[in-house]
Each structure stands twice: as structure tokens, then as C-alpha cells.
Tab-separated table of C-alpha atoms and ligand atoms in Angstrom:
chain	number	residue	atom	x	y	z
N	196	MET	CA	13.131	63.664	256.606
N	197	ALA	CA	11.555	66.900	257.783
N	198	ILE	CA	9.232	68.697	255.351
N	199	LYS	CA	11.522	71.678	255.525
N	200	PRO	CA	15.108	70.449	255.486
N	201	ASN	CA	17.233	71.224	258.501
N	202	ILE	CA	20.503	72.825	257.516
N	203	LEU	CA	23.408	73.213	259.872
N	204	LEU	CA	25.652	76.146	259.035
N	205	ILE	CA	29.128	75.763	260.491
N	206	TYR	CA	31.248	78.880	260.591
N	207	THR	CA	34.979	78.339	261.090
N	208	GLY	CA	36.229	81.745	259.926
N	209	GLY	CA	37.532	83.290	256.733
N	210	THR	CA	36.755	86.450	254.812
N	211	ILE	CA	33.062	85.662	254.551
N	212	GLY	CA	32.604	86.550	258.215
N	213	MET	CA	35.111	89.351	258.447
N	214	VAL	CA	34.964	93.096	258.745
N	215	LYS	CA	37.533	95.733	258.061
N	216	ASP	CA	39.196	97.285	261.056
N	217	TYR	CA	39.167	100.868	259.846
N	218	LYS	CA	42.010	101.851	262.150
N	219	THR	CA	44.489	99.312	260.831
N	220	GLY	CA	42.884	98.481	257.493
N	221	ALA	CA	43.239	94.753	258.279
N	222	LEU	CA	40.420	92.243	258.084
N	223	ARG	CA	39.395	90.544	261.305
N	224	ALA	CA	36.765	87.976	262.189
N	225	PHE	CA	33.546	89.217	263.715
N	226	ASP	CA	30.786	87.633	265.766
N	227	PHE	CA	29.029	85.009	263.685
N	228	ASN	CA	25.618	86.162	264.861
N	229	ASN	CA	26.241	89.278	262.828
N	230	LEU	CA	26.482	87.142	259.721
N	231	ARG	CA	22.779	86.375	259.871
N	232	SER	CA	21.860	89.963	260.495
N	233	ARG	CA	23.989	90.936	257.497
N	234	ILE	CA	22.016	88.575	255.261
N	235	PRO	CA	18.351	88.879	256.190
N	236	GLU	CA	17.582	86.924	252.992
N	237	LEU	CA	18.656	83.802	254.895
N	238	ASN	CA	15.339	83.948	256.697
N	239	GLN	CA	13.499	83.635	253.396
N	240	LEU	CA	15.016	80.277	252.447
N	241	ASP	CA	12.720	77.275	252.532
N	242	CYS	CA	14.662	75.437	255.200
N	243	ASN	CA	15.404	75.614	258.885
N	244	ILE	CA	18.892	76.970	259.506
N	245	LYS	CA	20.853	76.375	262.661
N	246	THR	CA	24.288	77.827	263.139
N	247	ILE	CA	27.374	76.722	265.002
N	248	SER	CA	30.498	78.807	265.085
N	249	PHE	CA	34.074	78.114	266.080
N	250	GLU	CA	34.548	79.905	269.375
N	251	GLU	CA	37.455	81.730	267.837
N	252	PRO	CA	36.980	81.974	264.070
N	253	ILE	CA	40.233	81.472	262.206
N	254	ASP	CA	41.801	82.533	258.961
N	255	SER	CA	42.016	79.331	256.966
N	256	SER	CA	45.817	79.641	256.909
N	257	ASN	CA	45.628	78.534	260.541
N	258	MET	CA	43.684	75.349	259.770
N	259	ASN	CA	45.217	72.251	261.328
N	260	LEU	CA	44.388	68.643	262.112
N	261	ASP	CA	42.536	69.601	265.305
N	262	ASN	CA	40.319	72.040	263.395
N	263	TRP	CA	39.519	69.379	260.826
N	264	ALA	CA	38.636	66.926	263.582
N	265	ALA	CA	36.475	69.634	265.204
N	266	ILE	CA	34.513	70.145	261.956
N	267	ALA	CA	34.053	66.373	261.589
N	268	THR	CA	32.878	66.132	265.204
N	269	ILE	CA	30.250	68.835	264.679
N	270	ILE	CA	28.981	66.975	261.608
N	271	GLU	CA	29.045	63.611	263.401
N	272	THR	CA	27.185	64.951	266.429
N	273	ASN	CA	24.490	66.570	264.298
N	274	TYR	CA	24.332	63.964	261.550
N	275	GLN	CA	20.916	62.567	262.466
N	276	LEU	CA	19.382	65.982	263.155
N	277	ALA	CA	20.479	67.801	260.029
N	278	ASP	CA	19.569	67.041	256.416
N	279	GLY	CA	22.494	69.006	255.063
N	280	PHE	CA	25.561	70.950	256.153
N	281	VAL	CA	27.144	74.153	254.909
N	282	VAL	CA	30.677	74.768	256.120
N	283	LEU	CA	32.122	78.279	255.893
N	284	THR	CA	35.877	78.500	255.820
N	285	GLY	CA	38.411	80.815	254.298
N	286	SER	CA	39.082	79.995	250.683
N	287	ASP	CA	42.876	79.846	251.004
N	288	THR	CA	42.967	76.288	252.340
N	289	MET	CA	39.369	75.298	251.624
N	290	SER	CA	40.323	72.596	249.123
N	291	TYR	CA	42.585	70.947	251.714
N	292	THR	CA	39.973	71.157	254.464
N	293	ALA	CA	37.120	69.917	252.304
N	294	SER	CA	39.284	67.062	250.982
N	295	ALA	CA	40.253	66.109	254.536
N	296	ILE	CA	36.608	66.060	255.625
N	297	SER	CA	35.698	63.906	252.618
N	298	PHE	CA	38.211	61.272	253.765
N	299	MET	CA	37.153	61.492	257.397
N	300	LEU	CA	33.542	60.643	256.540
N	301	GLU	CA	32.953	57.246	254.940
N	302	ASN	CA	29.484	56.321	253.626
N	303	LEU	CA	28.320	59.901	253.701
N	304	SER	CA	24.731	60.196	252.482
N	305	LYS	CA	24.074	63.882	253.160
N	306	PRO	CA	25.399	67.046	251.517
N	307	ILE	CA	28.319	68.907	253.009
N	308	VAL	CA	28.793	72.108	251.030
N	309	PHE	CA	31.896	74.199	251.662
N	310	THR	CA	31.834	77.843	250.707
N	311	GLY	CA	33.364	81.196	251.563
N	312	SER	CA	34.004	84.429	249.720
N	313	GLN	CA	36.674	86.681	248.309
N	314	LEU	CA	35.145	89.851	249.763
N	315	PRO	CA	33.806	90.293	253.294
N	316	ILE	CA	30.082	90.048	253.784
N	317	GLY	CA	29.746	93.762	254.489
N	318	ASP	CA	31.481	94.837	251.312
N	319	LEU	CA	29.283	96.516	248.730
N	320	ARG	CA	30.385	94.178	245.943
N	321	THR	CA	30.595	91.094	248.096
N	322	ASP	CA	30.362	87.608	246.598
N	323	ALA	CA	29.504	86.241	250.041
N	324	LYS	CA	25.734	86.536	249.765
N	325	GLU	CA	25.338	84.595	246.542
N	326	ASN	CA	27.800	81.925	247.633
N	327	LEU	CA	26.141	81.431	250.984
N	328	ILE	CA	22.519	81.529	249.844
N	329	THR	CA	23.072	79.124	246.943
N	330	ALA	CA	25.216	76.801	249.081
N	331	ILE	CA	22.304	76.538	251.522
N	332	GLN	CA	19.867	75.935	248.681
N	333	ILE	CA	22.079	73.166	247.344
N	334	ALA	CA	22.344	71.570	250.774
N	335	SER	CA	18.532	71.659	250.948
N	336	LEU	CA	17.908	69.891	247.629
N	337	GLN	CA	15.880	66.739	248.019
N	338	GLU	CA	14.720	63.994	245.711
N	339	ASN	CA	12.609	60.956	246.604
N	340	ASN	CA	12.682	61.992	250.220
N	341	ALA	CA	16.468	61.920	250.386
N	342	PRO	CA	19.169	64.550	249.951
N	343	LYS	CA	20.049	64.984	246.295
N	344	ILE	CA	23.706	65.678	247.014
N	345	GLN	CA	25.368	62.968	249.074
N	346	GLU	CA	28.991	64.028	249.136
N	347	VAL	CA	31.405	66.779	250.163
N	348	CYS	CA	31.230	69.658	247.668
N	349	LEU	CA	32.576	73.141	247.243
N	350	TYR	CA	30.396	75.970	245.926
N	351	PHE	CA	31.974	79.173	244.638
N	352	GLU	CA	30.959	81.703	242.003
N	353	TYR	CA	28.021	79.834	240.449
N	354	LYS	CA	29.693	76.437	240.341
N	355	LEU	CA	29.388	73.386	242.539
N	356	TYR	CA	32.365	71.041	242.485
N	357	ARG	CA	33.262	67.755	244.090
N	358	ALA	CA	35.407	69.250	246.847
N	359	ASN	CA	38.312	66.821	246.713
N	360	ARG	CA	38.783	67.613	243.009
N	361	THR	CA	39.254	71.338	243.559
N	362	THR	CA	42.175	73.666	243.838
N	363	LYS	CA	42.352	77.391	244.543
N	364	ILE	CA	43.513	79.111	241.383
N	365	ASN	CA	43.055	82.811	241.988
N	366	ALA	CA	43.631	85.107	244.954
N	367	GLU	CA	41.539	87.944	243.525
N	368	HIS	CA	38.910	86.735	241.101
N	369	PHE	CA	35.507	85.706	242.348
N	370	GLU	CA	36.070	82.561	240.341
N	371	ALA	CA	38.680	81.373	242.802
N	372	PHE	CA	38.460	77.608	242.301
N	373	ASN	CA	38.851	75.116	239.550
N	374	SER	CA	38.305	71.391	239.271
N	375	PRO	CA	40.701	70.470	236.504
N	376	ASN	CA	39.996	66.752	236.267
N	377	TYR	CA	36.284	66.513	237.064
N	378	PRO	CA	33.499	68.702	235.677
N	379	ALA	CA	31.364	70.948	237.856
N	380	ILE	CA	28.524	68.864	239.281
N	381	ALA	CA	26.071	71.754	239.272
N	382	GLU	CA	25.847	75.269	237.928
N	383	SER	CA	23.753	78.130	239.173
N	384	GLY	CA	22.209	80.490	236.663
N	385	VAL	CA	18.581	81.365	236.224
N	386	HIS	CA	18.094	77.717	237.187
N	387	LEU	CA	20.179	75.485	239.362
N	388	LYS	CA	21.352	72.799	236.947
N	389	VAL	CA	22.596	69.618	238.589
N	390	GLN	CA	24.514	67.116	236.464
N	391	ASN	CA	22.901	63.989	237.867
N	392	HIS	CA	25.278	61.622	236.117
N	393	LEU	CA	28.262	63.207	237.912
N	394	LEU	CA	26.881	62.834	241.424
N	395	HIS	CA	28.115	60.307	243.914
N	396	ILE	CA	25.314	58.015	245.036
N	397	ALA	CA	25.626	56.817	248.618
N	398	ASP	CA	25.421	53.159	249.631
N	399	ASP	CA	22.927	52.226	252.241
N	400	LYS	CA	25.656	51.961	254.853
N	401	GLU	CA	26.165	53.668	258.166
N	402	LEU	CA	28.407	56.700	258.427
N	403	VAL	CA	31.906	55.911	259.677
N	404	VAL	CA	33.953	58.826	261.018
N	405	ARG	CA	37.746	58.617	261.285
N	406	LYS	CA	39.281	61.793	262.592
N	407	LYS	CA	42.876	60.813	263.296
N	408	PHE	CA	45.381	61.873	260.666
N	409	ASN	CA	49.130	61.342	260.613
N	410	ASN	CA	51.037	64.460	259.602
N	411	ASN	CA	54.522	62.972	259.350
N	412	VAL	CA	54.363	63.819	255.674
N	413	VAL	CA	55.792	66.254	253.187
N	414	VAL	CA	55.115	67.621	249.703
N	415	LEU	CA	58.323	67.603	247.690
N	416	LYS	CA	58.099	69.583	244.482
N	417	LEU	CA	60.804	68.742	241.968
N	418	PHE	CA	62.403	71.354	239.755
N	419	PRO	CA	65.278	71.120	237.311
N	420	GLY	CA	68.427	71.670	239.358
N	421	ILE	CA	67.098	70.521	242.742
N	422	SER	CA	70.064	69.126	244.636
N	423	ASN	CA	70.289	65.547	245.837
N	424	HIS	CA	71.472	66.950	249.138
N	425	VAL	CA	68.135	68.711	249.623
N	426	ILE	CA	66.236	65.567	248.634
N	427	GLN	CA	68.323	63.430	250.955
N	428	THR	CA	67.787	65.818	253.848
N	429	ILE	CA	64.029	65.758	253.346
N	430	LEU	CA	63.861	61.981	253.006
N	431	ASN	CA	65.899	61.626	256.206
N	432	ILE	CA	63.461	63.615	258.337
N	433	LYS	CA	62.884	61.668	261.537
N	434	ASN	CA	59.602	59.701	261.550
N	435	LEU	CA	58.756	60.709	257.986
N	436	LYS	CA	56.049	58.332	256.759
N	437	GLY	CA	54.980	59.623	253.368
N	438	VAL	CA	55.958	61.950	250.539
N	439	ILE	CA	53.826	63.525	247.857
N	440	LEU	CA	56.418	63.794	245.105
N	441	GLU	CA	55.336	66.489	242.659
N	442	THR	CA	56.752	65.339	239.364
N	443	TYR	CA	56.778	66.537	235.765
N	444	GLY	CA	54.188	65.806	233.095
N	445	SER	CA	52.776	62.301	233.261
N	446	GLY	CA	54.766	61.522	236.422
N	447	ASN	CA	58.335	61.857	235.197
N	448	THR	CA	61.510	62.601	237.169
N	449	SER	CA	65.210	62.837	236.583
N	450	THR	CA	66.890	59.469	235.977
N	451	ASN	CA	69.983	60.553	237.935
N	452	LYS	CA	71.298	57.428	239.718
N	453	GLU	CA	71.920	59.101	243.046
N	454	PHE	CA	68.411	60.536	243.056
N	455	ILE	CA	66.832	57.153	242.267
N	456	ASN	CA	68.946	55.566	244.997
N	457	LEU	CA	67.662	58.077	247.519
N	458	LEU	CA	64.075	57.240	246.593
N	459	SER	CA	64.821	53.529	246.748
N	460	LYS	CA	66.396	53.823	250.202
N	461	ALA	CA	63.429	55.815	251.491
N	462	ILE	CA	60.963	53.221	250.162
N	463	ASN	CA	62.987	50.404	251.752
N	464	LYS	CA	62.800	52.271	255.064
N	465	GLY	CA	58.984	52.089	254.742
N	466	ILE	CA	58.334	55.624	253.524
N	467	TYR	CA	55.485	55.812	251.012
N	468	ILE	CA	56.231	57.872	247.913
N	469	ILE	CA	53.267	59.069	245.891
N	470	ASP	CA	53.775	60.424	242.389
N	471	VAL	CA	51.508	63.422	241.695
N	472	THR	CA	51.952	65.551	238.605
N	473	GLN	CA	52.776	69.257	238.799
N	474	CYS	CA	50.541	69.768	235.773
N	475	VAL	CA	47.269	71.449	236.557
N	476	SER	CA	45.316	68.772	234.735
N	477	GLY	CA	45.876	65.298	233.369
N	478	SER	CA	47.164	62.158	234.976
N	479	VAL	CA	50.299	60.352	236.076
N	480	SER	CA	50.964	57.347	233.901
N	481	LEU	CA	53.935	55.440	235.258
N	482	GLY	CA	56.004	53.736	232.597
N	483	GLN	CA	54.711	55.855	229.726
N	484	TYR	CA	58.145	57.471	229.405
N	485	GLU	CA	61.567	56.116	230.238
N	486	THR	CA	61.776	58.878	232.829
N	487	SER	CA	59.153	57.119	234.929
N	488	THR	CA	59.883	53.419	234.373
N	489	HIS	CA	62.383	53.483	237.271
N	490	LEU	CA	59.614	54.795	239.541
N	491	LYS	CA	57.342	51.946	238.515
N	492	GLU	CA	60.109	49.452	239.282
N	493	LEU	CA	60.613	51.002	242.721
N	494	ASP	CA	56.888	50.542	243.438
N	495	VAL	CA	56.266	54.255	243.725
N	496	ILE	CA	52.515	54.818	244.185
N	497	SER	CA	50.655	56.531	241.343
N	498	GLY	CA	48.539	59.515	242.310
N	499	LYS	CA	46.878	59.322	238.879
N	500	ASP	CA	44.855	62.528	238.377
N	501	ILE	CA	44.515	63.489	242.044
N	502	THR	CA	45.157	67.074	243.168
N	503	THR	CA	47.980	67.758	245.607
N	504	GLU	CA	45.379	68.916	248.154
N	505	ALA	CA	43.515	65.626	247.982
N	506	ALA	CA	46.742	63.611	247.813
N	507	ILE	CA	48.268	65.038	250.984
N	508	THR	CA	45.033	64.629	252.968
N	509	LYS	CA	44.479	61.108	251.610
N	510	LEU	CA	48.041	60.272	252.631
N	511	MET	CA	47.522	61.615	256.167
N	512	TYR	CA	44.254	59.671	256.377
N	513	LEU	CA	45.526	56.327	255.083
N	514	LEU	CA	48.682	56.436	257.214
N	515	ASN	CA	46.500	55.981	260.273
N	516	GLN	CA	44.513	53.024	258.956
N	517	ASN	CA	46.923	50.223	259.896
N	518	LEU	CA	47.392	49.052	256.337
N	519	THR	CA	50.096	46.719	255.084
N	520	LYS	CA	52.422	48.089	252.408
N	521	LYS	CA	50.483	46.226	249.732
N	522	GLU	CA	47.087	47.393	251.015
N	523	PHE	CA	48.316	50.965	251.261
N	524	LYS	CA	49.245	51.025	247.576
N	525	ILE	CA	45.943	49.430	246.562
N	526	PHE	CA	43.932	51.903	248.656
N	527	PHE	CA	45.887	54.925	247.506
N	528	GLU	CA	45.594	54.026	243.856
N	529	LYS	CA	41.840	53.607	243.921
N	530	SER	CA	39.157	56.200	244.339
N	531	LEU	CA	37.844	56.253	247.906
N	532	ARG	CA	35.628	59.375	247.742
N	533	GLY	CA	35.651	60.207	244.052
N	534	GLU	CA	38.999	62.001	244.406
N	535	MET	CA	40.596	60.314	241.405
N	536	SER	CA	39.480	58.775	238.152
N	537	ASP	CA	39.613	55.002	237.929
N	538	ILE	CA	42.092	54.948	235.060
T	125	LIG	N1	42.667	84.550	254.071
T	125	LIG	C1	41.304	84.131	253.963
T	125	LIG	C2	41.201	82.704	254.468
T	125	LIG	O1	41.504	81.786	253.766
T	125	LIG	C3	40.799	84.259	252.577
T	125	LIG	C4	39.356	83.847	252.411
T	125	LIG	O2	38.576	83.775	253.333
T	125	LIG	O3	38.969	83.570	251.277
T	125	LIG	O4	40.807	82.486	255.564
């Protein structure tokens, strides 16, 4: 490893690199080179920083599978050269993107720190500077000649989280993210405190990159009164391969016969149904209540304490891995990148 770590800063878009168009009042992306000139402090950091920008920076609402593959390709191409990566995206879909990247990269042994900001970099009260500078510092941390962080993380407002455990919780507050089922792995105050026992430790294996996802999937959120007609229509979508079924409490659903029949038919057609709770925190526990025993009998897959963001990206990832039905369930129900607790 270099004496000064080499950090690759990847800018994909988002508020952090935006300016206000004073004619229209709308925010628009600006040339990434201006980002560095806006934060001269970047030059003071004890690392070498290289930057790569999406040719056309995007609002994170426009993120898609190609963009995710593009981010993974940049990381793959520069993996040997860089000691750490900082990825700037808009916060709106950052938890999805960071989760997707965590699944794309197996045996990761270097830090990939996602960050962004709620206010544009040029704004007087911007949160962009602190987020960016600390994210770079975190990506530069080394111990015993190796990167201290060896996983995909998300840094926002003084907290570093395991990225695939996060969810965006606030559209206005600087504290925009939460990690309801896994504690922050580091906190920035006067000192940068890393919770060593919460870190993922990489195996000594070579990085494997899998960029192809299958997006024949849907998130179906249940609510009291949802009609079986709507459910049937969704489950009959042509080529549908998987459903994240957002259920109540510890994974419960209605016991209505017609509804259960629809699920059963879909499963028999080969559609995977994953039970993920609508609750912000806690876990699915199939069979705990009578209102989930039928799901257990149907071999519905338990999402345990996974977030919807991690569940949908894990589903898209696993669908392309040529797994048998049995393998798929085993792989989904175990932690692949620290995205769920081994309950
Ligand atoms: N709309 C922006 C985006 O997600 C918000 C942000 O950057 O935080 O790209």
C-alpha cells in the first residue's frame, strides 16, 4: 500500500455537486471540477485524491441498473490502484445504490464510502463539506498496512453506517439516514470513533464482480383493504420473477383464502416471494403468529431484518445467479454482505 493512501472519488450526481439556477430557482448539476475548487480543504487531506465523474451527472432518482453497473465498473477497473473509494450520489436513492454495489462486489477488502448532502456545496450552511471530507478520511483509514474499513458504507451527518442496512428517513434534516437494525460502525466527533467489533473483516479472497441484475421484480406493500384483484394483477405480470412482499409486524398477512391461493399459485409458477416487514425496525419471524404460519407452509422466503432497499437489490442480484429454488431460499435467508442478522 502507498504511504499516502490513494482515494478515488466517484461523482455520479446529486445535490452535493449542484448549484442553483437563479433564473428558474431549480437545482442543476455542475461541472465536477468545480467541486474541488469549492472545497480547497480537500487538498489538505493526507491522501492522494483522484476524481472520476459521470459524463452527465444525474439526480439519484434517475439511477438505474446501467448506472449501478457503471459505478461497479469504475471500482473494478481502479481496484488495484486505489486504496479506498468515495462515491457521491444523491441521497434520495443512495441506500438502494449502495446496497446494489455491496451485492455486486464479493470479497471486497477495501472501503467504499457513499456520501452526498442535503444542501448544495455552494450553500452557506451546506452539509456537503463535512460529509465529503470525513468520508475521504474514513476511506483513507489504515491499520496494519491494510484498509481499516473493508466494506460498502454510507457516511452522513457524523455517522458511518453499513450501507446495506440504511434507509433514507428525512427529506430535510441533515440527519437523513438511519440504520434501524445495525448500529453505526463509526461516529465522527472531536475524534473519529470506529466500532471495531461491528466491522466486516474481509477474507483473503479475490474480488468477484457481478454486475448483471434482473429487474423483473416488484415491491408489493400490503395495507388493510388491498383488493385481491390488485394482488392478482401484480402477480400475473409477464415474466415476473420475484416479489418483495411488505407485510405487517413480524411478517404477518391476511389469512383470506383467496389471497393465500394467489400467493400459492405465484410460488408454483416459480415466482419468489420474500417477506419483509413494513416496520422500521425488528425482524420477520415466520410462524410466530397464526397470521404467518400459512406463509411458512407456502415456503415464502423470510427477509428477516433486511431493509426493503437491500431486499430488492439482493433479489435482483440473486435472480441472475442461476440458483435452484432451494439454493435461492438458502442464499436469500443468509447474510451475504452483512445485510441481515443471522437470526
Ligand atoms: N434529489 C437529490 C438526489 O437524490 C437529493 C440529494 O442529492 O440528496 O439526487
